[in-house]
Short mmCIF file of C-alpha atoms in Angstrom, two decimals:
data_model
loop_
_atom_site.label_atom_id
_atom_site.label_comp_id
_atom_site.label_asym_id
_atom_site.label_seq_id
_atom_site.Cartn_x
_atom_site.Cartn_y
_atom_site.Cartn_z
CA UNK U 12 62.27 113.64 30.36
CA UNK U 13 59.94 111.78 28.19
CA UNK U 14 56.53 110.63 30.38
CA UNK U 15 55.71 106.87 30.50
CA UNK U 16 51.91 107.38 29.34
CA UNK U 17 53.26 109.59 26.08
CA UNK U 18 54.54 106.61 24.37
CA UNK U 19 52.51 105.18 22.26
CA UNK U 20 52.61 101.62 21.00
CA UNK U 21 50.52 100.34 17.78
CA UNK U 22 49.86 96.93 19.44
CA UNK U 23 48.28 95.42 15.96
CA UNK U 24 51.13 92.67 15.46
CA UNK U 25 50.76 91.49 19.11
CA UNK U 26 48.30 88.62 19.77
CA UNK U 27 48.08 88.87 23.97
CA UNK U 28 50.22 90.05 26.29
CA UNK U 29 50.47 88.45 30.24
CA UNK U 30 52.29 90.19 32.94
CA UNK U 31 53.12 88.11 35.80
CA UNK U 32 54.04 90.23 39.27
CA UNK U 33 54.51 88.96 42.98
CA UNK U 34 52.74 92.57 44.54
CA UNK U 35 54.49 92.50 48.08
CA UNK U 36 57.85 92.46 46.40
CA UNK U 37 59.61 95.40 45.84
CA UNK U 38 61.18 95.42 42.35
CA UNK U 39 57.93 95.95 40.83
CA UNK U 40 57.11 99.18 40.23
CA UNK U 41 58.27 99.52 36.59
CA UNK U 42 55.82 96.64 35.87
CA UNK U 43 53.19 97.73 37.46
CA UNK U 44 53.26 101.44 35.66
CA UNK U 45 53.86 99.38 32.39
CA UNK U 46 50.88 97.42 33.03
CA UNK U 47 49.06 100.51 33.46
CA UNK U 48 50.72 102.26 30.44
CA UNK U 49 49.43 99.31 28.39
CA UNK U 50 45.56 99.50 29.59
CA UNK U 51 45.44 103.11 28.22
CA UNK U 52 42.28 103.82 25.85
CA UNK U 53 44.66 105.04 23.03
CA UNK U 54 46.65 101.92 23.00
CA UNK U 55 43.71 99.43 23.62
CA UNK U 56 42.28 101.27 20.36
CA UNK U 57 45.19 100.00 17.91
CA UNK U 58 44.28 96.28 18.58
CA UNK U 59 40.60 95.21 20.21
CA UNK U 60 41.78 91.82 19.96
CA UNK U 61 44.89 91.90 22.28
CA UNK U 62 44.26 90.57 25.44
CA UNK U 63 46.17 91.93 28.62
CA UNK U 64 46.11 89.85 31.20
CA UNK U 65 47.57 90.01 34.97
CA UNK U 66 49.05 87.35 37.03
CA UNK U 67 49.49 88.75 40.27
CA UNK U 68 51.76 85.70 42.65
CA UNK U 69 52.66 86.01 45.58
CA UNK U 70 56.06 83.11 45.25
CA UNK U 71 58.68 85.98 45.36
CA UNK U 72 59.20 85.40 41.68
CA UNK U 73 60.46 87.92 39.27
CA UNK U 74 57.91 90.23 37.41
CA UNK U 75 57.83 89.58 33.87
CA UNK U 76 56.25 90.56 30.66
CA UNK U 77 55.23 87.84 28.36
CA UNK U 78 54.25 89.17 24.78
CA UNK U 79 53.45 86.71 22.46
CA UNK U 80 52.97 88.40 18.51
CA UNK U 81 50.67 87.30 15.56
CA UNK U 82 53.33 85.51 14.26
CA UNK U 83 54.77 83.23 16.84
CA UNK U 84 57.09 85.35 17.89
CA UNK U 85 57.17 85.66 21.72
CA UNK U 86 59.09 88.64 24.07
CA UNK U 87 60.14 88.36 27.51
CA UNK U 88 60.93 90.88 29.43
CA UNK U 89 62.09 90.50 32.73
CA UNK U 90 61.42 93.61 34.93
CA UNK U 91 62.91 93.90 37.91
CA UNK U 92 65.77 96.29 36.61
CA UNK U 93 64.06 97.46 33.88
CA UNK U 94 62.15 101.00 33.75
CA UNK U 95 58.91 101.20 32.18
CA UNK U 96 59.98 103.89 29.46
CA UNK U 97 62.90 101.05 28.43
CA UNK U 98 60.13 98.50 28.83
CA UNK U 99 57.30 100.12 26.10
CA UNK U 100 60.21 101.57 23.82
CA UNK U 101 61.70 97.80 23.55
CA UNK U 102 57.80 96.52 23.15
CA UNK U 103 57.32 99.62 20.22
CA UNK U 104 60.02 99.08 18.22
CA UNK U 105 59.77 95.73 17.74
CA UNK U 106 56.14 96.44 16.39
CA UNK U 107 56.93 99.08 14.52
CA UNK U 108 59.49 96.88 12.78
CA UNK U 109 56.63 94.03 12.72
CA UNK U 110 54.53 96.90 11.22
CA UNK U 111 56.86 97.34 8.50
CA UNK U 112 57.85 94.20 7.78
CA UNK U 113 53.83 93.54 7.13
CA UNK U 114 53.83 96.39 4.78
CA UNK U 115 56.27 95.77 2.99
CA UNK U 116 55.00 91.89 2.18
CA UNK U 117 51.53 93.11 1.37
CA UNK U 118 53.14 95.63 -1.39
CA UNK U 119 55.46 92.91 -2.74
CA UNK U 120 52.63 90.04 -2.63
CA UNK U 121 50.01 91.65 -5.30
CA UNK P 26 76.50 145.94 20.31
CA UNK P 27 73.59 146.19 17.57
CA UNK P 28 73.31 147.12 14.87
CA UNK P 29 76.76 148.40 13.47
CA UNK P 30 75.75 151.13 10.93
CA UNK P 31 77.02 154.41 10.44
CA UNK P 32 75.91 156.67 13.26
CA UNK P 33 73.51 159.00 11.84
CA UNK P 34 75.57 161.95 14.55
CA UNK P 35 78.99 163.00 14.45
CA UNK P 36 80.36 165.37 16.16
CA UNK P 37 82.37 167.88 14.46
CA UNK P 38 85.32 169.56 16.59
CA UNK P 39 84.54 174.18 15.66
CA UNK P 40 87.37 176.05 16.25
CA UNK P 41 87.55 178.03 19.58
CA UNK P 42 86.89 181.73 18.43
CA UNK P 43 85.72 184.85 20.52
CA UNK P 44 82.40 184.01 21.61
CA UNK P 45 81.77 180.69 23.68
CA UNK P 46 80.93 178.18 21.29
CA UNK P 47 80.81 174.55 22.48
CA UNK P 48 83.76 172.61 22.45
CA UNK P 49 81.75 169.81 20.07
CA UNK P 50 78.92 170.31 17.97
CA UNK P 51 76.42 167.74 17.26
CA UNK P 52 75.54 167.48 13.42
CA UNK P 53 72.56 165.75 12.27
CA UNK P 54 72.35 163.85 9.50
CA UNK P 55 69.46 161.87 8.76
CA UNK P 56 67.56 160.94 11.36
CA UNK P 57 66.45 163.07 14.62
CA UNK P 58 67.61 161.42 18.02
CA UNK P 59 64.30 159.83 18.73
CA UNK P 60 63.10 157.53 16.05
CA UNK P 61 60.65 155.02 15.81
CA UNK P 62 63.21 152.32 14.48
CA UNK P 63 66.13 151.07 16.52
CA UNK P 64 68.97 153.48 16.35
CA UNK P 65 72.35 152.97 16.42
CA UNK P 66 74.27 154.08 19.45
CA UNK P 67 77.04 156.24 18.96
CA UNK P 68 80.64 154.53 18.91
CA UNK P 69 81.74 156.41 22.13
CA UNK P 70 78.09 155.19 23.36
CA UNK P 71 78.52 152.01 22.49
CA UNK P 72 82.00 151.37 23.71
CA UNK P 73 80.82 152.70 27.57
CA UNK P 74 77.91 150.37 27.44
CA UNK P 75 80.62 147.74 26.53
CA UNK P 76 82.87 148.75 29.14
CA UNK P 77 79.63 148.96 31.48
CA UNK P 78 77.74 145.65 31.27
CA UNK P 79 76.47 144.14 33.96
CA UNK P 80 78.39 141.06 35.87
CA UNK P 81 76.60 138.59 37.87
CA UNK P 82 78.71 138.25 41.31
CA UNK P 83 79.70 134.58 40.86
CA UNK P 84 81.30 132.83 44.03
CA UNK P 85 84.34 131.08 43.85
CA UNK P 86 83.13 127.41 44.48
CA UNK P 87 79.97 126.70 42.66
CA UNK P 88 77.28 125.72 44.91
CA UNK P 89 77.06 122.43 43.23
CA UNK P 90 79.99 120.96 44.39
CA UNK P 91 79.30 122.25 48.25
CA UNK P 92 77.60 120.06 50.31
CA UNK P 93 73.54 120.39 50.25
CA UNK P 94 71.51 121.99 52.76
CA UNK P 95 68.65 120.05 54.12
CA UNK P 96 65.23 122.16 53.18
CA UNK P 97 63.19 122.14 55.61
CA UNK P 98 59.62 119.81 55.26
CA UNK P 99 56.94 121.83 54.15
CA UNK P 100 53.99 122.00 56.30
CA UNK P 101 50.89 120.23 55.22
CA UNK P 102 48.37 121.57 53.95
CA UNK P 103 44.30 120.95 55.59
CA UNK P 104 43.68 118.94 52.59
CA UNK P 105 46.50 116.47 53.01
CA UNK P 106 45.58 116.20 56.80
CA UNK P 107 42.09 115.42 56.16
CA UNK P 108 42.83 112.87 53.47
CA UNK P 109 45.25 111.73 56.32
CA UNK P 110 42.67 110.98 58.90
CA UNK P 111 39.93 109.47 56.17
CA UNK P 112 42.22 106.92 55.70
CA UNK P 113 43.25 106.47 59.37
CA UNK P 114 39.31 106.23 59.45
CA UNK P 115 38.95 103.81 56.86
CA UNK P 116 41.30 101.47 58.45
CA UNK P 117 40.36 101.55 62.04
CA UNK P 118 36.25 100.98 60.37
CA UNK P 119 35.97 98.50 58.01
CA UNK P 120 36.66 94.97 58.47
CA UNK P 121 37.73 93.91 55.24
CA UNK P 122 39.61 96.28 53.23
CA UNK P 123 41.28 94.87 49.64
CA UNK P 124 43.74 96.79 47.29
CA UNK P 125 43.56 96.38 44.00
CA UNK P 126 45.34 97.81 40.89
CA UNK P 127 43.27 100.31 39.07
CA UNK P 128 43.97 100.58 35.01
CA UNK P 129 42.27 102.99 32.92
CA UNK P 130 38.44 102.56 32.15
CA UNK P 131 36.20 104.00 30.56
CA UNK P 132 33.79 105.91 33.47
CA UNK P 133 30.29 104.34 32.78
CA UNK P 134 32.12 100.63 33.77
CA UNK P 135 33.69 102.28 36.74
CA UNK P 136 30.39 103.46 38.17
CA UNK P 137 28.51 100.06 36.87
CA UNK P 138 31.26 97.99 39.11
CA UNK P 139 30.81 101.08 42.26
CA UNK P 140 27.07 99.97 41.91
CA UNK P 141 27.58 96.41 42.22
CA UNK P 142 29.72 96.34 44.84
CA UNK P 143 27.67 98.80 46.75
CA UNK P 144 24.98 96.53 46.97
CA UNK P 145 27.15 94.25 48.45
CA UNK P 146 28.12 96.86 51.29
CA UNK P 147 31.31 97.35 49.95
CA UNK P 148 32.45 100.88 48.93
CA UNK P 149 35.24 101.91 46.09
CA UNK P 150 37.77 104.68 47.46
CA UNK P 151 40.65 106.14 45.59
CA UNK P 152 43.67 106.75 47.16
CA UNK P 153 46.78 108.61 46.77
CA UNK P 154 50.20 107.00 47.59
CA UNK P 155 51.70 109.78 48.91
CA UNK P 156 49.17 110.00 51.63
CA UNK P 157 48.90 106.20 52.10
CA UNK P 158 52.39 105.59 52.53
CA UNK P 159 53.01 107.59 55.81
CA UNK P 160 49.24 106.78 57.09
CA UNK P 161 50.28 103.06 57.13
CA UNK P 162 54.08 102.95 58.08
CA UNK P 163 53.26 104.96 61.46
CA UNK P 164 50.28 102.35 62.07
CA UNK P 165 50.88 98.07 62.27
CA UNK P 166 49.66 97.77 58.46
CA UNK P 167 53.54 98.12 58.00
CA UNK P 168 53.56 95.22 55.22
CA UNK P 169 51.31 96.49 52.99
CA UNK P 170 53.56 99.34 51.96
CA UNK P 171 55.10 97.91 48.95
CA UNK P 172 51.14 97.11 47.50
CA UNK P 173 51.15 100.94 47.29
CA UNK P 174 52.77 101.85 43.83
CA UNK P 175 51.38 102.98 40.82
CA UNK P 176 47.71 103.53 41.06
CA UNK P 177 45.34 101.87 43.32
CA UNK P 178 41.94 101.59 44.69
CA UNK P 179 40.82 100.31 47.94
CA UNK P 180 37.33 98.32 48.58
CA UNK P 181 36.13 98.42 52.17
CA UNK P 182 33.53 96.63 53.77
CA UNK P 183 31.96 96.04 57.05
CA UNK P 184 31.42 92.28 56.10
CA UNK P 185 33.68 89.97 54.42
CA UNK P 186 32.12 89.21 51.52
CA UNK P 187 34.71 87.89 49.65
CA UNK P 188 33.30 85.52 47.13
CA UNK P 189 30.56 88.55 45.76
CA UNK P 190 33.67 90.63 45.58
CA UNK P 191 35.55 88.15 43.68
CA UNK P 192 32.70 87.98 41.24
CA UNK P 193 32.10 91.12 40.08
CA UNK P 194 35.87 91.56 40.18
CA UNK P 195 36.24 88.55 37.68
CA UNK P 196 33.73 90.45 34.93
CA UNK P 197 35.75 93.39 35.28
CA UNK P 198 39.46 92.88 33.77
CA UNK P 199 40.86 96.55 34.37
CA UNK P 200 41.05 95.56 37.78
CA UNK P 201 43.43 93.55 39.52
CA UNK P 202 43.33 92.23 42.95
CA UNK P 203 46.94 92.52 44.76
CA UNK P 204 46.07 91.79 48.75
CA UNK P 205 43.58 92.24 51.36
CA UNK P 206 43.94 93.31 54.84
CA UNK P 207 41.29 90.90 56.75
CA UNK P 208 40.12 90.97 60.23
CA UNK P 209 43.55 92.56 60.42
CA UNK P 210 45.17 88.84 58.77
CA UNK P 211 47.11 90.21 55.31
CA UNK P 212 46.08 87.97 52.74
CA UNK P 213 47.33 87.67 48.99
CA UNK P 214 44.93 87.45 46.21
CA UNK P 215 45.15 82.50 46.43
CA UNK P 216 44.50 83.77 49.97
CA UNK P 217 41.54 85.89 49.61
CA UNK P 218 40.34 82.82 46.93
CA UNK P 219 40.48 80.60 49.57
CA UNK P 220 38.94 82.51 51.93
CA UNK P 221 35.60 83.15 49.54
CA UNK P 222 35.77 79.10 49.06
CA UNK P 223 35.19 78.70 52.94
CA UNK P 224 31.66 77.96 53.97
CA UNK P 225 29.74 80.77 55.95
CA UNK P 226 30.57 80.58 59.49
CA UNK P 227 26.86 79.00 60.91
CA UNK P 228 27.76 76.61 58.35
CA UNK P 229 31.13 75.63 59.97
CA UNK P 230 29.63 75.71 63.31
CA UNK P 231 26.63 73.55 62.93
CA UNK P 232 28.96 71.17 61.75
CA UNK P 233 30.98 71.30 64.61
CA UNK P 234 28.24 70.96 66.83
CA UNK P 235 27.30 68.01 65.20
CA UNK P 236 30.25 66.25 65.16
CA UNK P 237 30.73 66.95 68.99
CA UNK P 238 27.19 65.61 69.49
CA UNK P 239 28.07 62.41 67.66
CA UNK P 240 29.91 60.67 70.56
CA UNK P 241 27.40 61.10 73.31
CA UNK P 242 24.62 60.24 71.74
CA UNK P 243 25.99 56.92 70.99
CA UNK P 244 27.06 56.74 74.36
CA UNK P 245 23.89 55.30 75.84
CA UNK P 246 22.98 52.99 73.34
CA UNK P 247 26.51 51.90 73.84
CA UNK P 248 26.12 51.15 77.35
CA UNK P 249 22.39 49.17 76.77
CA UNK P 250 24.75 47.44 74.17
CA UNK P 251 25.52 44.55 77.06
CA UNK P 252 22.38 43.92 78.50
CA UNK P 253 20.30 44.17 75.65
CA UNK P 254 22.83 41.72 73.94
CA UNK P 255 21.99 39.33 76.73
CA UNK P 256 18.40 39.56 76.66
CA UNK P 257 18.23 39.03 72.98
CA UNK P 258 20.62 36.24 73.69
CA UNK P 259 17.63 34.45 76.02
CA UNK P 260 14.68 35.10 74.56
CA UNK P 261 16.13 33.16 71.32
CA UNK P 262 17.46 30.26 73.68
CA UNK P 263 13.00 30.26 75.45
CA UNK P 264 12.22 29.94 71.48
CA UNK P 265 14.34 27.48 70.64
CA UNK P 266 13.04 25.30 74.66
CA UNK P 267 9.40 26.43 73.59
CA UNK P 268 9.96 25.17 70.10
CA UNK P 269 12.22 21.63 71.28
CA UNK P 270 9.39 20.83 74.35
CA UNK P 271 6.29 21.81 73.06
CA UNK P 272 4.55 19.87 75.89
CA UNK P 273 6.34 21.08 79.12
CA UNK P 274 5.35 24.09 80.52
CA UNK P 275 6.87 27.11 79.65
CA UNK P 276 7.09 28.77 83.31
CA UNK P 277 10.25 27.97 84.84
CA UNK P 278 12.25 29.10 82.14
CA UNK P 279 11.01 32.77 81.35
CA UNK P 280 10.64 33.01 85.63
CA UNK P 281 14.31 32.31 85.35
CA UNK P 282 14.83 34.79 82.36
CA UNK P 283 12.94 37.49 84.26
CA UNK P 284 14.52 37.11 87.38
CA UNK P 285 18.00 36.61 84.95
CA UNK P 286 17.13 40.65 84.30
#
């Protein structure tokens, strides 16, 4: 099937990103690779200014992603059932559509 | 079957005459029977290699729906077994050992952070999960096994030098500390904090030392306390006689005061 590392996501519409993980639990695997996935050179590249930062707990809470965009918007994502492919596919599309969206107002605006 | 063109043969059926002819007689027409293109096969040809195909021997049940056998565990190879025993090493050794998560970086910052931890004594080591995992459920490290997913590094170190490790961790934001395994206590990354906030151990102890010391060496001024009280008590009380008689002699009352002692 498809490999986590060969996504790629254009992180330019997301401001910072904060993923929060309790290590000795064991639901947190798919965060964890995620986490990795994101620190790849490629993806850094898109956007210098994103920072990626890691909370590691140890309360036995849930491990979550908090993304937080240019504009305000902010994306949760709770992992503990979630796979990391499912995880950076969500996180892509919804800056791809950012992407567009961007495009699309700089073309209208001039 | 390929290529259905007219087959450049036919046979034609010669009547039987005196003189053995052959019952069919191959006629050529076009090309000769080896060619350098694909030729098509005769109909009679073609039909036996029909009839003739090959027919993989399926079994009745298909082996998906029977019940799995177990396959047997393949041996390990040296390489495996010596990463094995490193590790086994590297536990028994070192007296603080941390795990952190590793994310991509770029090489020149990984050897940059190896240097400044090595001057601290403490060494970087990659590890494998695969050969961690069994390594530490056989041995008592049993609750570090869910640290070990995705990829990791290990620093070891004869001394616990947490707070050095902590800062050169802090400048480098790839890394991220999950545990630490010290003097065989498993510690999470507030406790490892707390740990490097502790003062150094001759610290703690001289303290200790001199709070224990306190007590006695009040003791004996505490036990002069009386006596001296008293003496202080009359030698104000001979001032104030000296200072009231001026005239009578002073004698009988320090005598008194000295024998008083």
């Amino acid at each position: 099937k498809k490999m986590a590392s060969k996504i790629r996501v254009v992180l330019r519409p997301v401001k910072s990103i904060v993923v929060r993980f309790c290590p000795f639990e064991s639901n947190v695997e798919s965060t964890r690779k995620f986490l990795g996935c994101i620190n790849h050179k490629k993806i850094q590249a898109t956007n210098r200014n994103c920072e990626v930062t890691a909370d590691v707990r140890h309360d036995g809470s849930e491990p979550l992603v908090d993304v937080m965009f240019a504009d305000g918007e902010r994306l949760i994502m709770k992992g503990a059932n979630l796979t990391t492919i499912e995880m950076l596919t969500a996180l892509g599309s919804r800056c791809n559509a950012k992407e567009l969206k961007e495009e699309q107002k700089s073309k209208k605006s001039p | 079957l390929p290529f259905p063109r007219v087959p450049a043969l036919s046979a034609a059926r010669v009547p039987l005459s005196a003189g053995w002819l052959p019952a069919l007689q191959f006629v050529r027409r076009g090309s000769k029977a080896v060619t350098r293109h694909w030729k098509a096969m005769h109909f009679q040809r073609q039909k036996l290699m029909a009839v003739t195909e090959y027919l993989a021997p399926r079994p009745a049940v298909p082996p998906r729906c029977l019940a799995r056998r177990r396959e047997t565990l393949e041996e390990d190879n040296g390489y495996a077994q010596l990463l094995r025993r490193q590790v086994e090493e590297v536990f028994r050794d070192n007296r603080m050992i941390a795990i952190c998560q590793f994310n991509s970086m770029p090489g020149e910052d990984v050897v940059l952070m190896r240097h400044y931890l090595r001057k601290h004594n403490i060494e970087v080591k990659f590890v494998l999960n695969e050969i961690v995992r069994p390594v530490l459920s056989q041995s008592k490290y049993k609750n570090l096994l869910p640290l070990f997913v995705a990829r990791n590094i290990l620093l070891v170190s004869r001394e616990a030098k947490a707070k050095e490790m902590l800062r050169v961790l802090r400048g480098v934001p790839q890394i991220n500390l999950l545990g630490a395994c010290i003097d065989d206590t498993i510690l999470s990354k507030q406790g490892v904090e707390n740990f490097a906030k502790l003062p150094l151990l001759e610290t703690v102890q001289g303290q200790t030392v001199g709070a224990l010391t306190l007590l006695p060496s009040q003791t004996s001024s505490l036990l002069q306390r009386g006596s001296a009280h008293l003496t202080a008590l009359l030698d104000q009380h001979i001032h104030r006689l000296q200072a009231g008689e001026t005239g009578s002699p002073a004698e009988p009352a320090p005598a008194q005061s000295s024998g008083a002692q």
